[in-house]
Amino acid sequence: MGNGIKDLSNAIRFLSIDAVQKANSGHPGMPMGMADIAQVLWKNHLKYNPNNPDWFDRDRFVLSNGHGSMLLYSLLHLTGFDLPMEELKAFRQLGSKTPGHPECDVTPGVETTTGPLGQGIANAVGMAMAEKILAKKFNKKEIDLIDHYTYVFCGDGCLMEGISHEACSLAGTQKLDKLIMLYDDNEISIDGRVEGWFTDDTPARFESYGWTVIKDVDGHNFESIDKALIEAKKSNKPTLICCKTEIGKGSPNKAGLADAHGAALGDDEIALTRDNINWPYEPFFIPEEIYTEWDHKKIGQNEEDQWSEKLKEYSKSYANEAKELERLIGGELPENFDTTISDLISNFEADESDYASRKCSGICLDNLGPIMPELIGGSADLSPSNNTQWKGSEQLSSDGAGNYLNYGVREFGMSAIMNGLILHGGIRPYAGTFLTFLDYARNAVRMSALMKLPVVYIYTHDSIGVGEDGPTHQPVEHISMLRATPGIHTWRPCDGVETAFAWKHALESKEIPTALILSRQNLPPQSRNDKGLISKGGYVLIEAENEDLVIIATGSEIELAVNSAQLLEAEGIKAKVVSIPCTELFDSQSEEYKLQVLGTKPKVAIEAGSKDFWYKYLTTGDEVIGLDCFGESAPLKDLLTHFGFTNSKVVETCKKVLRK
């Protein structure tokens, strides 16, 4: 063949070219441009075992510029992961293991789902943070049991996204020295040369974050790339390696141009490219000697076996720590979890005090935090308001000690970093902000659901109950938006008992993220006949024999529903009150149960948010008391009166539906 070491890179290039061409869809330019960097990293530095993609002490590799997915699929195939050639030929096709952008629950060896640019960087920050936390907790002077790097590929687009600033700034503050990012500086995006819209001094930017920056590395010079990686691994800070590359490297007519970015090269250009880089093989053919050179199964197995021996030695001297690490890696709850939760529920039942549900959540954390070292909490600069910092928790320091992270005003970065923390394994992250600021973090929350990651989002100040802060801080559409998102459970509890159940479900979840929607204002505790029914997501809070109508509510509006039902009873109208703290769970119940709860009588639904969501539980003539506009700035009581969240309005509306 005559190309020697370059043939290893060219195998990546042509698998990518051929797959995109067969699919007539995809992005060949980035894989062609980053193939040389990928070769050096995966051959000389990356620690992994294709036989066991989940080996815990492996290095993590994140493709933040996920549109270049064929680069990763080619690497996984060549190095020996369970990704046969037929899957590469099925690139971007229904049911294949090679979707258009990498998906961690679809393809073995893919660490995180990427595509929305910049989020992979934040995920990687979370992974590197998890490694540092666990290393601090479990490593001993004589045994470095947790010792691996997180590597990231990113492009110009990733660095244009604001989330890269949020995440990388925090990474520098935390001194994540095991985080190494390789920047594909090809100066091209879909719209053309980026000089018209991206002229940042990227090295200076990252130096200001507190990163080590290695500038002007030739991304097509193997020795230069290798030298840069060796240097990066010596740093006591995160490292950015700026690699000058040519998008579409090897293509005679499209290299260095936007034409190579997001479309198949075409048969004619592929033929020219084959000639240009001396690759005389049919599509999807890889010579056996190249497979042999790329095969990492034996090396990877030896690396894992060495670690397993280290773990055995560790277990002899530190049996308790080894057992705890095994529990954390397995994602199992501590033995006393059930008892702790049961005691919490009983205590809330016995306590007649009025608490904001955010306070109830804080009480839950005060009890759960001490028994769950895997809980890593945080807030986007709202810890006292979110009640996220439990008694006895310690600020996470740059050496990995502690369990509470002040994320700063970085809602998007915070959420995506949490995804990285839980993807790494051994960590259960939670963090809070005001519900209205979900808007900043929305795509990361969506990615939690898409990846089936059981992170816990705490959203306080859940309605116009915020009061004087006004409509900028009063969520209206946000709860409905969360409920409309597949694969997430949204809880809006009405008191301490429901809040404790929400936390129970959140932490027992293996693959469903949870959003806790919590009040600022105090709420009275409710009496209920069967608290176990809360686990069904919706239940009858107040029975009414032969009811005339049903009042449905959640969260802070439960008090209004209960009080209104009592007023209606005084007038001879029997109203059943239904609480639906988690609509997703309720919707998953049997039709028989849902009918038992909701009945067939006229209904009024009450929630201080968007009305539209509730119509699915209603029929013609039923009413919703909610919001179809933004809030106002005023004291809470004035707002409740202004927007109709009063006993008189509820009673009036109930009588109205009965007259229809």
XYZ file of C-alpha atoms in Angstrom, residues 192-563:
372
model
C -18.578 28.503 5.197
C -15.410 30.006 6.648
C -15.974 30.992 10.279
C -13.842 34.127 10.024
C -17.047 36.049 9.388
C -18.642 35.047 12.719
C -16.061 33.384 14.967
C -12.840 35.297 15.535
C -12.310 34.561 19.241
C -8.811 34.219 20.593
C -9.587 30.687 21.721
C -6.232 29.981 23.431
C -6.482 33.204 25.446
C -10.073 32.386 26.347
C -9.128 29.002 27.784
C -6.056 30.352 29.511
C -8.351 32.811 31.279
C -10.415 29.830 32.491
C -7.323 28.358 34.108
C -6.608 25.718 31.479
C -3.295 24.615 30.046
C -3.351 25.459 26.342
C -1.166 23.788 23.718
C -1.325 25.934 20.595
C -0.868 25.408 16.877
C -0.554 21.626 16.798
C -0.488 20.202 13.271
C -3.508 17.905 13.362
C -2.064 15.828 10.538
C 1.392 15.316 12.055
C 1.405 12.168 14.190
C 4.474 13.116 16.205
C 3.137 16.584 17.023
C -0.214 15.187 18.169
C 1.473 12.543 20.304
C 3.823 15.075 21.887
C 0.893 17.348 22.728
C -1.011 14.515 24.414
C 2.035 13.527 26.460
C 2.416 17.133 27.584
C -1.287 17.439 28.416
C -1.166 14.404 30.709
C 1.531 16.085 32.786
C -0.565 19.188 33.503
C -2.210 19.888 36.862
C -5.052 21.667 35.016
C -7.482 20.750 32.244
C -5.839 21.000 28.844
C -6.963 22.320 25.473
C -4.963 21.088 22.470
C -5.573 23.347 19.476
C -5.187 21.203 16.348
C -4.960 22.832 12.944
C -6.741 20.520 10.536
C -8.190 20.447 7.057
C -11.837 19.444 6.813
C -12.317 16.703 4.219
C -8.587 15.874 4.262
C -7.683 13.891 1.145
C -10.494 15.095 -1.101
C -8.930 16.875 -4.127
C -11.813 19.283 -4.725
C -13.641 19.553 -1.415
C -10.928 19.532 1.245
C -10.877 22.759 3.220
C -14.350 23.751 2.017
C -17.817 23.792 3.548
C -18.841 21.391 0.747
C -17.164 18.605 2.720
C -19.066 19.307 5.908
C -22.567 17.925 5.682
C -23.110 15.990 2.487
C -21.822 12.890 0.735
C -18.790 13.533 -1.442
C -20.343 11.885 -4.506
C -19.056 8.984 -6.599
C -16.745 11.062 -8.772
C -15.065 12.852 -5.864
C -14.719 9.600 -3.923
C -12.920 8.017 -6.881
C -10.561 10.979 -7.018
C -10.000 10.793 -3.276
C -9.113 7.095 -3.519
C -6.484 7.912 -6.073
C -5.257 10.939 -4.150
C -4.508 9.086 -0.916
C -3.680 5.739 -2.502
C -6.595 3.702 -1.187
C -7.257 1.163 -3.963
C -10.003 -0.792 -2.220
C -13.679 -1.325 -2.773
C -16.169 0.431 -0.470
C -16.218 -0.955 3.070
C -13.166 -3.158 2.494
C -10.401 -3.057 5.100
C -7.237 -5.131 4.563
C -6.551 -7.745 7.223
C -3.217 -6.194 8.179
C -4.970 -2.939 9.045
C -7.528 -4.792 11.163
C -4.645 -6.534 12.939
C -2.877 -3.259 13.623
C -6.034 -1.596 14.937
C -7.275 -4.526 17.047
C -7.251 -3.478 20.702
C -9.036 -6.414 22.309
C -5.930 -8.152 23.698
C -4.292 -4.948 24.929
C -7.545 -3.721 26.448
C -8.212 -7.025 28.195
C -4.712 -7.009 29.666
C -5.284 -3.487 30.989
C -8.563 -4.455 32.584
C -7.058 -7.650 34.032
C -4.298 -5.610 35.648
C -6.901 -3.334 37.169
C -8.903 -6.311 38.405
C -5.817 -7.595 40.199
C -5.356 -4.154 41.715
C -8.976 -4.255 42.886
C -8.402 -7.668 44.507
C -5.419 -6.315 46.434
C -7.428 -3.253 47.395
C -10.271 -5.441 48.681
C -7.925 -7.345 50.990
C -6.842 -4.192 52.795
C -9.939 -2.038 52.354
C -12.873 -4.445 52.304
C -15.507 -1.907 53.354
C -14.386 0.650 50.788
C -14.333 -1.993 48.059
C -17.845 -3.106 48.938
C -19.057 0.494 48.900
C -17.417 1.137 45.531
C -19.103 -1.971 44.139
C -22.454 -0.638 45.363
C -21.871 2.758 43.778
C -20.752 1.298 40.447
C -23.827 -0.948 40.429
C -26.094 2.011 41.177
C -27.639 0.256 44.160
C -29.216 2.138 47.039
C -27.831 1.753 50.586
C -29.387 -0.902 52.803
C -31.012 1.660 55.091
C -32.640 3.635 52.287
C -36.113 2.132 52.711
C -36.048 2.664 56.474
C -34.889 6.256 56.076
C -37.640 7.068 53.568
C -40.302 5.357 55.673
C -39.245 7.349 58.729
C -39.325 10.543 56.681
C -42.876 9.866 55.535
C -44.002 9.021 59.060
C -42.427 12.196 60.424
C -44.170 14.328 57.816
C -47.460 12.597 58.604
C -47.086 13.437 62.284
C -45.944 17.030 61.743
C -48.820 19.477 61.581
C -46.611 22.428 60.578
C -47.017 24.272 57.307
C -43.939 23.990 55.085
C -43.083 25.147 51.596
C -42.469 22.035 49.518
C -38.934 23.330 48.866
C -38.431 23.133 52.644
C -39.826 19.586 52.661
C -37.330 18.673 49.937
C -34.520 20.126 52.042
C -35.645 17.997 55.006
C -35.560 14.928 52.747
C -31.994 15.754 51.746
C -30.993 16.306 55.381
C -31.941 12.670 55.974
C -30.804 11.120 52.695
C -27.488 12.924 52.305
C -25.744 11.263 55.268
C -26.594 7.744 54.066
C -25.856 8.311 50.377
C -22.262 9.428 49.728
C -22.994 9.151 46.008
C -25.294 12.181 46.189
C -23.520 15.153 44.649
C -25.723 18.197 45.013
C -25.651 21.708 43.727
C -27.493 24.790 42.655
C -27.200 27.513 40.049
C -26.379 30.149 42.675
C -29.656 29.650 44.528
C -28.773 27.184 47.275
C -30.649 28.941 50.116
C -33.733 29.390 47.916
C -33.668 25.868 46.476
C -32.901 24.226 49.839
C -30.447 21.961 48.052
C -27.541 22.119 50.505
C -28.251 19.607 53.255
C -26.922 19.876 56.793
C -23.397 18.489 56.951
C -22.697 18.665 53.232
C -19.335 20.090 52.208
C -18.382 22.348 49.347
C -16.675 20.417 46.551
C -13.059 21.516 46.399
C -10.627 21.382 43.510
C -8.960 18.279 44.977
C -12.222 16.304 44.690
C -13.199 16.414 48.362
C -16.758 17.337 49.275
C -20.239 16.626 47.918
C -21.851 19.964 47.099
C -21.038 22.082 44.065
C -21.944 25.712 43.646
C -22.398 25.701 39.885
C -22.685 29.469 39.701
C -25.217 31.043 37.357
C -24.840 28.262 34.797
C -28.198 26.478 34.478
C -27.424 24.874 31.119
C -23.898 23.899 32.063
C -25.097 22.556 35.413
C -27.683 20.295 33.821
C -25.332 18.918 31.170
C -22.555 18.408 33.727
C -25.009 16.386 35.842
C -25.596 14.170 32.807
C -21.852 13.599 32.629
C -21.606 12.843 36.349
C -24.193 10.085 36.169
C -22.914 8.737 32.840
C -19.522 8.213 34.448
C -21.023 5.991 37.120
C -20.742 5.948 40.896
C -22.479 9.324 41.306
C -26.137 10.371 41.780
C -26.348 14.088 40.987
C -29.086 16.532 41.857
C -29.220 20.296 41.540
C -31.652 23.161 41.649
C -32.728 26.460 40.198
C -35.969 28.403 39.807
C -38.466 26.675 37.542
C -38.598 29.596 35.133
C -34.864 29.199 34.450
C -35.489 25.736 33.090
C -35.626 27.650 29.800
C -31.855 28.068 29.927
C -31.277 24.360 30.551
C -34.037 22.856 28.457
C -31.936 20.916 25.959
C -29.776 19.275 28.628
C -32.922 18.156 30.460
C -34.204 16.728 27.191
C -30.918 14.877 26.771
C -31.304 13.402 30.277
C -34.622 11.917 29.186
C -33.273 10.786 25.815
C -30.324 9.022 27.468
C -32.484 7.567 30.276
C -30.367 9.170 33.013
C -31.962 9.258 36.485
C -30.725 12.706 37.464
C -32.828 14.789 39.850
C -33.740 18.356 38.918
C -35.071 20.546 41.709
C -37.172 23.438 40.424
C -38.484 25.793 43.073
C -40.588 28.964 42.928
C -43.060 27.060 40.852
C -45.796 29.548 39.993
C -47.160 33.070 40.376
C -46.595 32.290 44.045
C -43.173 33.869 43.497
C -45.013 37.158 43.948
C -43.177 40.450 43.704
C -40.381 39.155 41.462
C -42.917 39.348 38.669
C -43.513 37.519 35.378
C -39.818 37.078 34.551
C -39.600 34.763 37.546
C -43.095 33.256 37.436
C -43.281 30.071 35.365
C -46.458 29.467 33.405
C -45.767 27.029 30.566
C -42.836 25.196 32.126
C -44.616 22.366 33.934
C -46.593 21.478 30.813
C -43.382 21.542 28.803
C -41.774 19.058 31.178
C -44.843 16.818 31.149
C -44.820 16.848 27.354
C -41.233 15.564 27.329
C -41.047 11.770 26.901
C -39.134 9.823 29.509
C -39.157 12.202 32.468
C -41.236 12.154 35.644
C -42.467 15.543 36.796
C -43.565 15.718 40.434
C -45.460 18.658 41.923
C -46.097 17.623 45.532
C -48.625 19.294 47.813
C -46.953 18.583 51.178
C -44.133 16.766 52.947
C -45.558 13.291 52.447
C -45.880 13.694 48.694
C -42.421 15.297 48.565
C -40.857 12.313 50.351
C -42.583 9.953 47.917
C -41.244 12.022 45.033
C -37.687 11.686 46.352
C -38.222 7.959 46.894
C -39.260 7.455 43.286
C -36.497 9.691 41.985
C -33.718 7.790 43.760
C -35.185 4.359 43.058
C -35.286 5.158 39.347
C -32.725 3.421 37.166
C -33.410 5.199 33.894
C -35.921 8.019 34.332
C -34.919 11.567 35.286
C -37.074 13.400 37.790
C -38.144 17.030 37.977
C -39.335 18.143 41.420
C -41.576 21.201 41.126
C -41.576 22.919 44.512
C -43.312 25.884 46.087
C -41.896 29.000 47.642
C -44.956 29.530 49.848
C -45.934 27.418 52.847
C -48.462 24.630 52.321
C -50.514 22.797 54.961
C -50.092 19.047 55.466
C -52.918 16.938 54.068
C -54.689 13.932 55.578
C -55.129 10.897 53.347
C -56.569 7.422 53.784
C -53.906 5.536 51.837
C -50.578 7.269 51.351
C -49.297 4.301 49.345
C -51.477 5.381 46.438
C -49.177 8.377 45.950
C -46.852 5.926 44.179
C -49.455 5.648 41.442
C -48.935 9.320 40.593
C -52.582 10.261 41.242
C -55.119 9.289 43.856
C -58.261 10.346 45.672
C -57.217 12.677 48.438
C -60.729 13.371 49.753
C -63.489 10.871 49.170
C -67.085 11.932 48.610
C -69.730 9.233 48.535
C -71.832 9.576 45.386
C -69.918 12.733 44.481
C -71.490 15.448 42.407
C -68.201 16.524 40.863
C -64.429 16.029 40.991
C -61.820 18.701 41.707
C -58.333 17.878 40.378
C -55.272 19.771 41.574
C -51.537 19.578 42.254
C -49.009 21.208 44.542
C -49.990 24.500 46.156
C -53.461 24.385 44.603
C -54.393 21.283 46.614
C -55.080 23.500 49.612
C -57.415 25.596 47.480
C -59.184 22.465 46.201
C -59.659 21.033 49.703
C -60.964 24.291 51.151
